[in-house]
Short mmCIF file of C-alpha atoms and ligand atoms in Angstrom, two decimals:
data_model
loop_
_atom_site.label_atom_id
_atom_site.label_comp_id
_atom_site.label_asym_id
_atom_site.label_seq_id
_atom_site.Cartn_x
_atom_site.Cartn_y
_atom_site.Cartn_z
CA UNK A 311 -10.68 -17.36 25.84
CA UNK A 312 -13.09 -18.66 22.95
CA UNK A 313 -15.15 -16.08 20.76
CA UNK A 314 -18.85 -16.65 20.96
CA UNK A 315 -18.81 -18.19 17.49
CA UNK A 316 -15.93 -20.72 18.80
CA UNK A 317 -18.14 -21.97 21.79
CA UNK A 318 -21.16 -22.28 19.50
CA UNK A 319 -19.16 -24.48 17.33
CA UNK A 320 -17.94 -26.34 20.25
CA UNK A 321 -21.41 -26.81 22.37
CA UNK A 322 -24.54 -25.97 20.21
CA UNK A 323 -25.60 -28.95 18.08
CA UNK A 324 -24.92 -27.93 14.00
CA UNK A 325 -26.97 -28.80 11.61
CA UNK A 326 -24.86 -28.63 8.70
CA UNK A 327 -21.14 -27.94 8.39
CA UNK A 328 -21.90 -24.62 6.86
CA UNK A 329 -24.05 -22.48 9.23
CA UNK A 330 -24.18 -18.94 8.31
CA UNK A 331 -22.32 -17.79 11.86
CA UNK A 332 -23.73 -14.26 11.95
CA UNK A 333 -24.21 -12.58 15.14
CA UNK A 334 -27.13 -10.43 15.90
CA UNK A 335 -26.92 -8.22 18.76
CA UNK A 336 -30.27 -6.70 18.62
CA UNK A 337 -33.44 -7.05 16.45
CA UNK A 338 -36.20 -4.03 15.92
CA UNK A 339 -38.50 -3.84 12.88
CA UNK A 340 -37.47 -4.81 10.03
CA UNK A 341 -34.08 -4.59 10.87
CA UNK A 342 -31.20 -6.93 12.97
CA UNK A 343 -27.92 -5.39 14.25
CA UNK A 344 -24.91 -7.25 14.56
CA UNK A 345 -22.28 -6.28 17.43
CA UNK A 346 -20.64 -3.26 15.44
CA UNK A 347 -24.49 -2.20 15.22
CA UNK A 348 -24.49 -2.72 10.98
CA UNK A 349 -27.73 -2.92 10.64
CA UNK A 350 -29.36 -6.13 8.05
CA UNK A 351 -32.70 -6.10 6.60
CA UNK A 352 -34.61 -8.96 7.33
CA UNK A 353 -36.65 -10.54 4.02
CA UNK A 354 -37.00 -13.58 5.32
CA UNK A 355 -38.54 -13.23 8.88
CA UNK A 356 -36.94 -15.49 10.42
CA UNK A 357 -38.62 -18.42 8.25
CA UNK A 358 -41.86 -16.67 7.96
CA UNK A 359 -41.99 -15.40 11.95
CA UNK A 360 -41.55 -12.02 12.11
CA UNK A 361 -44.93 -10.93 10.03
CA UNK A 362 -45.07 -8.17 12.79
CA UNK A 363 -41.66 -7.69 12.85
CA UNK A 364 -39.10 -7.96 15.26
CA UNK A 365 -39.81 -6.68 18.99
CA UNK A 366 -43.22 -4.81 18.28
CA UNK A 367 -43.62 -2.78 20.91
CA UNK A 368 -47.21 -3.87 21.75
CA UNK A 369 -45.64 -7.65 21.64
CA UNK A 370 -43.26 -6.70 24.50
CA UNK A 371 -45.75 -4.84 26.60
CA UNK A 372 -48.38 -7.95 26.60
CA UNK A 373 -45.09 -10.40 27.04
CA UNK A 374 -43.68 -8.05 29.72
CA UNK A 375 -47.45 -7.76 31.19
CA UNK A 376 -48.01 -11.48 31.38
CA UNK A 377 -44.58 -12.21 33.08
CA UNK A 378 -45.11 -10.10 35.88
CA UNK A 379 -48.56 -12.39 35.99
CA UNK A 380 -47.49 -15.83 36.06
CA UNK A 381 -45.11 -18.19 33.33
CA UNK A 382 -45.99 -22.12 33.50
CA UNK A 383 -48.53 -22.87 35.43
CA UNK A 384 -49.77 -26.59 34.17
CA UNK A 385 -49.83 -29.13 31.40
CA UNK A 386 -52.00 -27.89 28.49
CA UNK A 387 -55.86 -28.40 28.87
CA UNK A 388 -56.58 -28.50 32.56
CA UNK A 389 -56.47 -24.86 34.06
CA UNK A 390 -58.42 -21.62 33.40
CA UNK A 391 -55.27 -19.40 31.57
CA UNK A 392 -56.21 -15.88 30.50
CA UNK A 393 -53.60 -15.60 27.70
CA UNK A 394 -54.88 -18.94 26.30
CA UNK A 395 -58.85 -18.45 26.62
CA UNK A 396 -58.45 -14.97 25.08
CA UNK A 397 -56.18 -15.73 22.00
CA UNK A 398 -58.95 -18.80 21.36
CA UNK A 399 -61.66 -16.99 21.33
CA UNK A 400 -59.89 -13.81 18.76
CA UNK A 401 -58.84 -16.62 16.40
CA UNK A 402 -62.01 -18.44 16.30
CA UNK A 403 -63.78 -14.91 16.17
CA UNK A 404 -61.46 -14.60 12.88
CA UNK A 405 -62.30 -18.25 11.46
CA UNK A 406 -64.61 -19.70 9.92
CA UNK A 407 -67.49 -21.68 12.11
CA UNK A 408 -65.97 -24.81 11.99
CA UNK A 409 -62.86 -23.85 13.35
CA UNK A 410 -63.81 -23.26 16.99
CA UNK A 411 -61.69 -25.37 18.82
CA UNK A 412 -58.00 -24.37 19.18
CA UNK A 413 -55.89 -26.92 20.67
CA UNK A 414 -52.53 -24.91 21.50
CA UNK A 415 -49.13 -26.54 20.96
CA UNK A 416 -45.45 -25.29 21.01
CA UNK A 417 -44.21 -25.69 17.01
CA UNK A 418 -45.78 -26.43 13.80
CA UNK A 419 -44.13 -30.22 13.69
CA UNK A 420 -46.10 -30.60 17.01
CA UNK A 421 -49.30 -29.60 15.54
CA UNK A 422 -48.85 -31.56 12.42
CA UNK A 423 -48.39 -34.22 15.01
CA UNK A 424 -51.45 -33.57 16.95
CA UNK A 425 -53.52 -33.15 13.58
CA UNK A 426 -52.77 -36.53 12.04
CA UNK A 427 -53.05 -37.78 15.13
CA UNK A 428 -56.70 -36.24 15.57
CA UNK A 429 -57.73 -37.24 11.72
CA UNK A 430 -56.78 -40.83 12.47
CA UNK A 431 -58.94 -41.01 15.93
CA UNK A 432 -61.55 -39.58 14.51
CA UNK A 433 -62.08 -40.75 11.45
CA UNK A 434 -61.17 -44.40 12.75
CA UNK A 435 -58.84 -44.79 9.47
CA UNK A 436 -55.81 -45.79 9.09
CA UNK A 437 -54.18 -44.43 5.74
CA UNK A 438 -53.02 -40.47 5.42
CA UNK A 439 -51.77 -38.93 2.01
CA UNK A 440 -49.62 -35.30 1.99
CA UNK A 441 -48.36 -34.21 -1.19
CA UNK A 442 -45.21 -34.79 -3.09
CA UNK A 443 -42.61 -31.50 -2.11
CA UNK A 444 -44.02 -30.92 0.47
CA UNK A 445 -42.60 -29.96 4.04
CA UNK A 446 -44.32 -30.05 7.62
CA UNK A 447 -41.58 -30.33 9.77
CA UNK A 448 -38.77 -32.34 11.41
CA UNK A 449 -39.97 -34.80 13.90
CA UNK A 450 -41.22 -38.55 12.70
CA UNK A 451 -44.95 -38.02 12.37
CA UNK A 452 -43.77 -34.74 10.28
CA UNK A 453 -40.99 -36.57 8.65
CA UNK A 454 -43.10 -38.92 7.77
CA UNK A 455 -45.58 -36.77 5.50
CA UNK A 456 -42.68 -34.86 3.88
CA UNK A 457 -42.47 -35.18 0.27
CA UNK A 458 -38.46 -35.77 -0.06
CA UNK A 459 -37.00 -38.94 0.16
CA UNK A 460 -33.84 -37.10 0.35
CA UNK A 461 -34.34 -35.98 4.19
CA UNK A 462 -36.00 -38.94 5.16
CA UNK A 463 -34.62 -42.29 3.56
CA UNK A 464 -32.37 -42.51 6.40
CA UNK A 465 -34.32 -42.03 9.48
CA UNK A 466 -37.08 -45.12 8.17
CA UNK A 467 -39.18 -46.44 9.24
CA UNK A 468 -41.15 -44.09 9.61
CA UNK A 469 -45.39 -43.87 9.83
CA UNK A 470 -46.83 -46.62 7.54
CA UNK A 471 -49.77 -46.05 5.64
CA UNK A 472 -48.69 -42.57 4.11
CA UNK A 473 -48.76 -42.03 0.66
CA UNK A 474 -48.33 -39.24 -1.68
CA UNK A 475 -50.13 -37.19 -4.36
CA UNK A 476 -48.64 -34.63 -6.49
CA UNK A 477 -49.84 -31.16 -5.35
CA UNK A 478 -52.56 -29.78 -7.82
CA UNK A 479 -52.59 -32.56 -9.81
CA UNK A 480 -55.95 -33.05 -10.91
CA UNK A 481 -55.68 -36.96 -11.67
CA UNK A 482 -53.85 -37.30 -8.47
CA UNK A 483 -57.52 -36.30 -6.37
CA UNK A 484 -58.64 -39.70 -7.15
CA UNK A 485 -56.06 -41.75 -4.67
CA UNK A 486 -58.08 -40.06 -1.68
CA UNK A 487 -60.26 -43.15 -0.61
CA UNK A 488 -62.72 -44.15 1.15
CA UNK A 489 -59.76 -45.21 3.76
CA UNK A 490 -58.12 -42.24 4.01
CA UNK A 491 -58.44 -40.68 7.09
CA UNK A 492 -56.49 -37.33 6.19
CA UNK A 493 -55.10 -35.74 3.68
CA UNK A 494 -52.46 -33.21 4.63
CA UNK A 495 -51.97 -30.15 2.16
CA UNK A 496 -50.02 -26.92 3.00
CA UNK A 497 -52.41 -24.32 1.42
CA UNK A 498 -48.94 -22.39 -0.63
CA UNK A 499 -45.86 -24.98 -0.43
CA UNK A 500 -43.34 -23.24 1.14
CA UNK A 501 -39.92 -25.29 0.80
CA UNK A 502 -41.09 -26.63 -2.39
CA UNK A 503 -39.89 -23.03 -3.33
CA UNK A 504 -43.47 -21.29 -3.15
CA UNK A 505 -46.24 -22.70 -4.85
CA UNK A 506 -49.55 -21.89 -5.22
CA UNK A 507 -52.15 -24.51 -6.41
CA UNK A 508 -54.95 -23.82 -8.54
CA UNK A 509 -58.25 -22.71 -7.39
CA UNK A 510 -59.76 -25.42 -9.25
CA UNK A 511 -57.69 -28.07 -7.92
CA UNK A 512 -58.43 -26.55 -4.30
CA UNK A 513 -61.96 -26.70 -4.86
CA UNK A 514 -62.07 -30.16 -6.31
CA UNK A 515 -59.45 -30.93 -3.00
CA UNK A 516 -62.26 -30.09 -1.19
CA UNK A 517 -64.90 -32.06 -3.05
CA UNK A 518 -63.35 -34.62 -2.96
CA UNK A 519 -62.26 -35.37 0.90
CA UNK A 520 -66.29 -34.69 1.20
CA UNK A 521 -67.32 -37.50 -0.94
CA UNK A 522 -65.00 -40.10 0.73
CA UNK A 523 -65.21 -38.59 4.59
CA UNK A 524 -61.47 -37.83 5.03
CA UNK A 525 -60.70 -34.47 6.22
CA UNK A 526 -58.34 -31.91 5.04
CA UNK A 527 -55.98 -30.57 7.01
CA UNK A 528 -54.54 -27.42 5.75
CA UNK A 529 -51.34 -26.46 7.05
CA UNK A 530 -50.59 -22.48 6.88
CA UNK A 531 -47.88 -22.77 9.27
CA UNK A 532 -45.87 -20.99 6.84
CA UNK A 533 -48.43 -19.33 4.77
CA UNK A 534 -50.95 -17.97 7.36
CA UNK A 535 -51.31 -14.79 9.81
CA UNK A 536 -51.20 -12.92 6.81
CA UNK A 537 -48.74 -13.19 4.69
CA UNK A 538 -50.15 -13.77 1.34
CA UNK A 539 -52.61 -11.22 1.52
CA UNK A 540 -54.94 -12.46 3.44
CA UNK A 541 -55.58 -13.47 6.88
CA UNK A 542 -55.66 -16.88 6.26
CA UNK A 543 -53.93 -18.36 2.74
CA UNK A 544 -57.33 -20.72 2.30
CA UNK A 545 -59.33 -17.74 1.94
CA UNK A 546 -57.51 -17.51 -1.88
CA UNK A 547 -59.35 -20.10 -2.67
CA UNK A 548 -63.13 -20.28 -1.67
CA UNK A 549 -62.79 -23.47 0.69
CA UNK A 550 -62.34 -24.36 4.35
CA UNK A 551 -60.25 -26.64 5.94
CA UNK A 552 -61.34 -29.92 8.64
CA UNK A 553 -58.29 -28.65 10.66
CA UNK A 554 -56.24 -26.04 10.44
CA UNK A 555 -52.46 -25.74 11.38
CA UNK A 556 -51.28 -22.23 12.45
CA UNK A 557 -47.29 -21.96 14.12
CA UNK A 558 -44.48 -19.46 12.91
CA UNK A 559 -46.04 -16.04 13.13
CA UNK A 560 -48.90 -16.97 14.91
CA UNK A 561 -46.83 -16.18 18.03
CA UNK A 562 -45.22 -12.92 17.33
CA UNK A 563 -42.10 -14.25 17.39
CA UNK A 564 -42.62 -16.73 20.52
CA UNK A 565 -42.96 -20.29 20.18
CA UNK A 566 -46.63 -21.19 19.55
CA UNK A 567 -48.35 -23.60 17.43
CA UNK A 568 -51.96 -24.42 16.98
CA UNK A 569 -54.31 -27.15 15.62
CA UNK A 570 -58.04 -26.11 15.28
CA UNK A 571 -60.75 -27.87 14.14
CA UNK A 572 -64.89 -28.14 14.81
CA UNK A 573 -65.68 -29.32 18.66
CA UNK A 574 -66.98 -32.59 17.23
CA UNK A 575 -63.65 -33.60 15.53
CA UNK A 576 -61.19 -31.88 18.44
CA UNK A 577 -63.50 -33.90 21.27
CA UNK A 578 -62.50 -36.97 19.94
CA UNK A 579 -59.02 -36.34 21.89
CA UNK A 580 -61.56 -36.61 24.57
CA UNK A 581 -62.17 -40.23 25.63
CA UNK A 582 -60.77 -43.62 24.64
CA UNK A 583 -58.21 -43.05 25.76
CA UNK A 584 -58.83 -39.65 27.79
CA UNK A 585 -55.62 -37.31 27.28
CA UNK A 586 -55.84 -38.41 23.32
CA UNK A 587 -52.33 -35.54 23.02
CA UNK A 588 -50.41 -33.86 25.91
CA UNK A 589 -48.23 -31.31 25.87
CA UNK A 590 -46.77 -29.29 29.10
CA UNK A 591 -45.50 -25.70 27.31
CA UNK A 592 -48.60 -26.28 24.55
CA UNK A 593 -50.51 -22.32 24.34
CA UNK A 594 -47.44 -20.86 27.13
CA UNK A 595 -49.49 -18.29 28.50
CA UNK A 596 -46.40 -16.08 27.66
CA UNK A 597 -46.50 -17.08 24.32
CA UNK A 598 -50.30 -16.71 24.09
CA UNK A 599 -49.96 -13.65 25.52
CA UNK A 600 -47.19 -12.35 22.61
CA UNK A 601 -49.46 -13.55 19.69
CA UNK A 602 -52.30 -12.07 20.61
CA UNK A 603 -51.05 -8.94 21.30
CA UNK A 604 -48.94 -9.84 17.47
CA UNK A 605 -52.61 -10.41 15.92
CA UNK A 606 -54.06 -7.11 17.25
CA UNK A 607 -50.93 -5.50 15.77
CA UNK A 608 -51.34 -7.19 12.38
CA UNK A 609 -54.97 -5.60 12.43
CA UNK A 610 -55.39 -2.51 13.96
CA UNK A 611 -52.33 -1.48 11.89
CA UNK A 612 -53.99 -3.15 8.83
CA UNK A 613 -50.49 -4.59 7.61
CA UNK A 614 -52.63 -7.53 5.83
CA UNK A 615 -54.09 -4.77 3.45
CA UNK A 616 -50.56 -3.17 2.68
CA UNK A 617 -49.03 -6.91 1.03
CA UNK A 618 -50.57 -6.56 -2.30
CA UNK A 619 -49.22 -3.38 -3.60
CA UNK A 620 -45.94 -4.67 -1.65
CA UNK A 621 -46.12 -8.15 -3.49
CA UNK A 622 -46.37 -5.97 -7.41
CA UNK A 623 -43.68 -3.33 -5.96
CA UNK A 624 -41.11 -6.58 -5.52
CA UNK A 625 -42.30 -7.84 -9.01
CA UNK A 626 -42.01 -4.08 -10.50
CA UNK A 627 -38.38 -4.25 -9.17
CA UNK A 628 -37.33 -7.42 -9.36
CA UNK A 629 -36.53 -7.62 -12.89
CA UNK A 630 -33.97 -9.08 -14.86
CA UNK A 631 -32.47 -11.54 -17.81
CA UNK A 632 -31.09 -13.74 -15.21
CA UNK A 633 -34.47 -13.83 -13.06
CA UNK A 634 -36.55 -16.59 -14.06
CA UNK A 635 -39.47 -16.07 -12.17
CA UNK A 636 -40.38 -14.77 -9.26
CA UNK A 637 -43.13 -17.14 -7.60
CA UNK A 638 -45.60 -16.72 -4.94
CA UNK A 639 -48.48 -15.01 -3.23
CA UNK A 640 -48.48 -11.55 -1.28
CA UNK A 641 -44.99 -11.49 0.55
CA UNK A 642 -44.26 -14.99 0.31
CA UNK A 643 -42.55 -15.12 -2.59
CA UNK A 644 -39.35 -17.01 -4.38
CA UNK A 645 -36.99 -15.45 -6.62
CA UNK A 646 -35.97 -18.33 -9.55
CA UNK A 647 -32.43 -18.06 -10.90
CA UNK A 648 -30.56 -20.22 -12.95
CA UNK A 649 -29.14 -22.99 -10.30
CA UNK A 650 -27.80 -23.45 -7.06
CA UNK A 651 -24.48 -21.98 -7.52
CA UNK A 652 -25.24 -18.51 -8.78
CA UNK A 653 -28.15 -17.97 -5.93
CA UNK A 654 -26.29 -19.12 -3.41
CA UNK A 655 -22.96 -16.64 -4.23
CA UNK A 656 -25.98 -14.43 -5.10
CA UNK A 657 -27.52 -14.46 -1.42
CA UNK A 658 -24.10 -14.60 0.40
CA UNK A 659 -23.09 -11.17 -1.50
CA UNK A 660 -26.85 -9.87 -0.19
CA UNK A 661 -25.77 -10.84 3.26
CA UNK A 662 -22.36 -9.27 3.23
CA UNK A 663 -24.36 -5.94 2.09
CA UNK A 664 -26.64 -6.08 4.70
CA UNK A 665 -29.57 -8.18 3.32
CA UNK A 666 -30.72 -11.26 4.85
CA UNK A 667 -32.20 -13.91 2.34
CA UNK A 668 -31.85 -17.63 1.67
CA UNK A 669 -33.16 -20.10 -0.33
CA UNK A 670 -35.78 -23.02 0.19
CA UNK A 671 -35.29 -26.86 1.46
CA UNK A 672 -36.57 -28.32 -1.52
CA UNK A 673 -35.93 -25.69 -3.86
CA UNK A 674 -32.53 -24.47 -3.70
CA UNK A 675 -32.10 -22.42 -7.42
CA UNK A 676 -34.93 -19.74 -5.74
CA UNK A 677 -34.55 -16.89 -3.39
CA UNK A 678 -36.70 -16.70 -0.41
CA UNK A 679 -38.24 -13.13 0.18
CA UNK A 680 -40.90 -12.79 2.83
CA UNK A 681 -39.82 -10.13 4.89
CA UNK A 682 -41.90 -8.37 7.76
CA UNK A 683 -45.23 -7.15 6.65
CA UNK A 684 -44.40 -3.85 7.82
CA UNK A 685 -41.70 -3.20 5.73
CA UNK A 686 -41.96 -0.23 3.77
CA UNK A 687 -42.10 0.83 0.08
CA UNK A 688 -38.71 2.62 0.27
CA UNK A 689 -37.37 -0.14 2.30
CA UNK A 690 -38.03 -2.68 -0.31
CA UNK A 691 -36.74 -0.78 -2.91
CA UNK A 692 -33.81 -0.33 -0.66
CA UNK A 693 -33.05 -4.00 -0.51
CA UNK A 694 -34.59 -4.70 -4.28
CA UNK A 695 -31.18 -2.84 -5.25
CA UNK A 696 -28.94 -4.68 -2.83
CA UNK A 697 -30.24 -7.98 -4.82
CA UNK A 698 -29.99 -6.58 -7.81
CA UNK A 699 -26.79 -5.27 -7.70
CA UNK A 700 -25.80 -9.32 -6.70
CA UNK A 701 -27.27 -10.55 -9.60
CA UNK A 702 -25.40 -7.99 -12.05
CA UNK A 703 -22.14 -8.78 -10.19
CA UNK A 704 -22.46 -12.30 -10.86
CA UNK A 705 -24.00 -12.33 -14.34
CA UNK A 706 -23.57 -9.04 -16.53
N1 PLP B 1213 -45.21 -26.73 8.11
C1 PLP B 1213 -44.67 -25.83 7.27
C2 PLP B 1213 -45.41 -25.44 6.03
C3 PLP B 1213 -43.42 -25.26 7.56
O1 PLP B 1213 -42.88 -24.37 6.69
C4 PLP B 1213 -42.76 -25.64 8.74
C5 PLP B 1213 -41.45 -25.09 9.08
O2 PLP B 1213 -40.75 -24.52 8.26
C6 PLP B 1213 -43.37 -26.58 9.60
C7 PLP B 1213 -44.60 -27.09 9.24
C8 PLP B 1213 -42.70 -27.02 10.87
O3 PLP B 1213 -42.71 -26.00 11.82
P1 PLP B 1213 -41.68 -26.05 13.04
O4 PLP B 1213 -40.32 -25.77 12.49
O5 PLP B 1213 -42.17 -25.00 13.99
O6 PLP B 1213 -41.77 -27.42 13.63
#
């Protein structure tokens, strides 16, 4: 008979010829449990998911609530859904007034497809910029507004009219036109291997897509629902996006993505043609159901105010001659070492000693760390050793 790890080999699609093969049992917290129950610590969150953590209990109840209620009922947009109407209205309660209208999808690719989408309908323009690095997901649209020619030169063509700037580079502001009908900007790059732009690049961002009409979409898929410190990453910065794209944690660890925008932009999707984006699972009322119930967790237990002193305890600790830098905002944060080679032997030693890390697309000499925003202070120190002990193996 074939192990598990045999048959996914054999039947699940890879995506390298290197996956990591562990095998979680059980997830709770901060923590995952592989089949001899040693438990891992999770700093990465699943990509950026788990800013709850795994399995919150008040997640299960509302998921375990809604499915004795009903799953799929209908295509997005046409029926009355409880889970859907009342995660709307919290987010937009949370936004700013412009962002009233959530249009509820099932990933971030898919609402950096309905976005650009949206911009270009709207706006009547053809042309859309995104920034060099940067990384907004998988499928064409997506693809197409990724800043590495190293994932995409062999899936072209892809979207015309897409160019790039460099992200916060000044200069750079002036290639948004009078033609451009979008310019798509994640408010931290995540794969890039965390950066944060300048508040005075942000700003002029801003000014900018004003004075020549095109609007900005900011995409926090990565960086929102609290994980730099904040509710929402843009609030770092003293501007507001045209549309905002929300996905990862936004669904407490079900698969939910969101584009919102003003009701003048989003009814655009309206008429000619009506239906402007369809999607069946878009804002499952399961899902829906999960975040919100994630949301209410990530206030009432006022995790969001907890990141900063987490974010200087991680810099406190993480020191050492082979540490470069570590980069970032709140608890999304990369660890720079020397090259590939040393933070990848680096990470697989964390692993084997129980502590899950990786490193970024576009940025493979860093260490990702954005665990759950509930971890706790002894908890990070806890791992802090773990990757410091790598580092010293490899290097002193
Ligand atoms: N945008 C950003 C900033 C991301 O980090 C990601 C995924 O890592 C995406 C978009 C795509 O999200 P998904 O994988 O849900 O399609």
């Amino acid at each position: 008979m074939l192990t598990l790890r045999q048959l996914f080999l054999a039947n699940n699609a890879q995506t390298t010829n290197f996956p990591l093969l562990l095998e979680f049992e059980r997830a709770e917290g901060v923590y995952m449990y592989d089949a001899e129950g040693k438990a891992f610590i999770d700093l990465i969150s699943g990509i950026g998911v788990s800013n709850t953590g795994h399995r919150h209990p008040k997640v299960i109840g509302a998921l375990k609530d809604q499915l004795d209620k009903y799953l799929h009922l209908m295509v997005y947009g046409e029926y009355v859904q409880t889970p859907q109407v009342k995660f709307a209205e919290k987010l937009v309660s949370l936004l700013p007034q412009n962002l009233e209208s959530v249009y509820f999808v099932s990933s971030g690719a898919e609402a950096v497809e309905g976005a650009i989408k949206l911009a270009k309908r709207y706006s009547g323009r053809a042309n859309v910029l995104a920034c060099k690095n940067s990384y907004h997901g998988s499928t064409q649209g997506a693809l197409s507004v990724m800043g590495n020619e190293e994932y995409k030169q062999t899936y072209r063509p892809l979207l015309p009219g897409v160019g790039f700037i460099e992200f916060n580079n000044m200069a750079n502001l002036q290639l948004i036109g009078d033609d451009t009908a979008c310019i798509i900007v994640e408010t931290i790059q995540g794969e890039a291997g965390i950066r944060v732009p300048d508040v005075e690049w942000m700003q002029a961002l801003r000014a900018r897509c004003n004075e020549t009409g095109t609007l900005l979409i900011l995409d926090e898929i990565q960086a929102g629902m609290g994980r730099t410190g904040k509710l929402w990453a843009f609030e770092h910065f003293g501007i507001e996006p045209d549309i905002l794209l929300l996905a990862k944690a936004l669904g407490g660890g079900m698969p939910l993505g969101a584009f919102i925008s003003s009701n003048e932009i989003m009814g655009a999707l309206k008429d000619n043609p009506i239906l402007g984006h369809i999607t069946t699972f878009g804002g499952h009322p399961v899902c829906c159901a999960g975040g919100l119930a994630s949301l209410e967790v990530l206030l009432d237990e006022q995790l969001i105010e907890t990141v900063p002193q987490k974010e200087a305890l991680l810099r406190d600790l993480l020191v050492h001659p082979a540490i470069k830098q570590v980069r970032g905002k709140g608890l999304m944060l990369a660890v720079e070492l020397e090259n590939f080679d040393l933070n990848k032997k680096i990470i697989d030693r964390c692993i084997a000693n129980g502590v899950i890390t990786d490193w970024f697309l576009h940025c493979s000499n860093s260490m990702r760390l954005a665990p759950p925003l509930m971890i706790t202070e002894e908890q990070i120190r806890g791992a802090c050793a773990v990757i410091l002990e790598a580092i010293g193996f490899y290097t002193d």
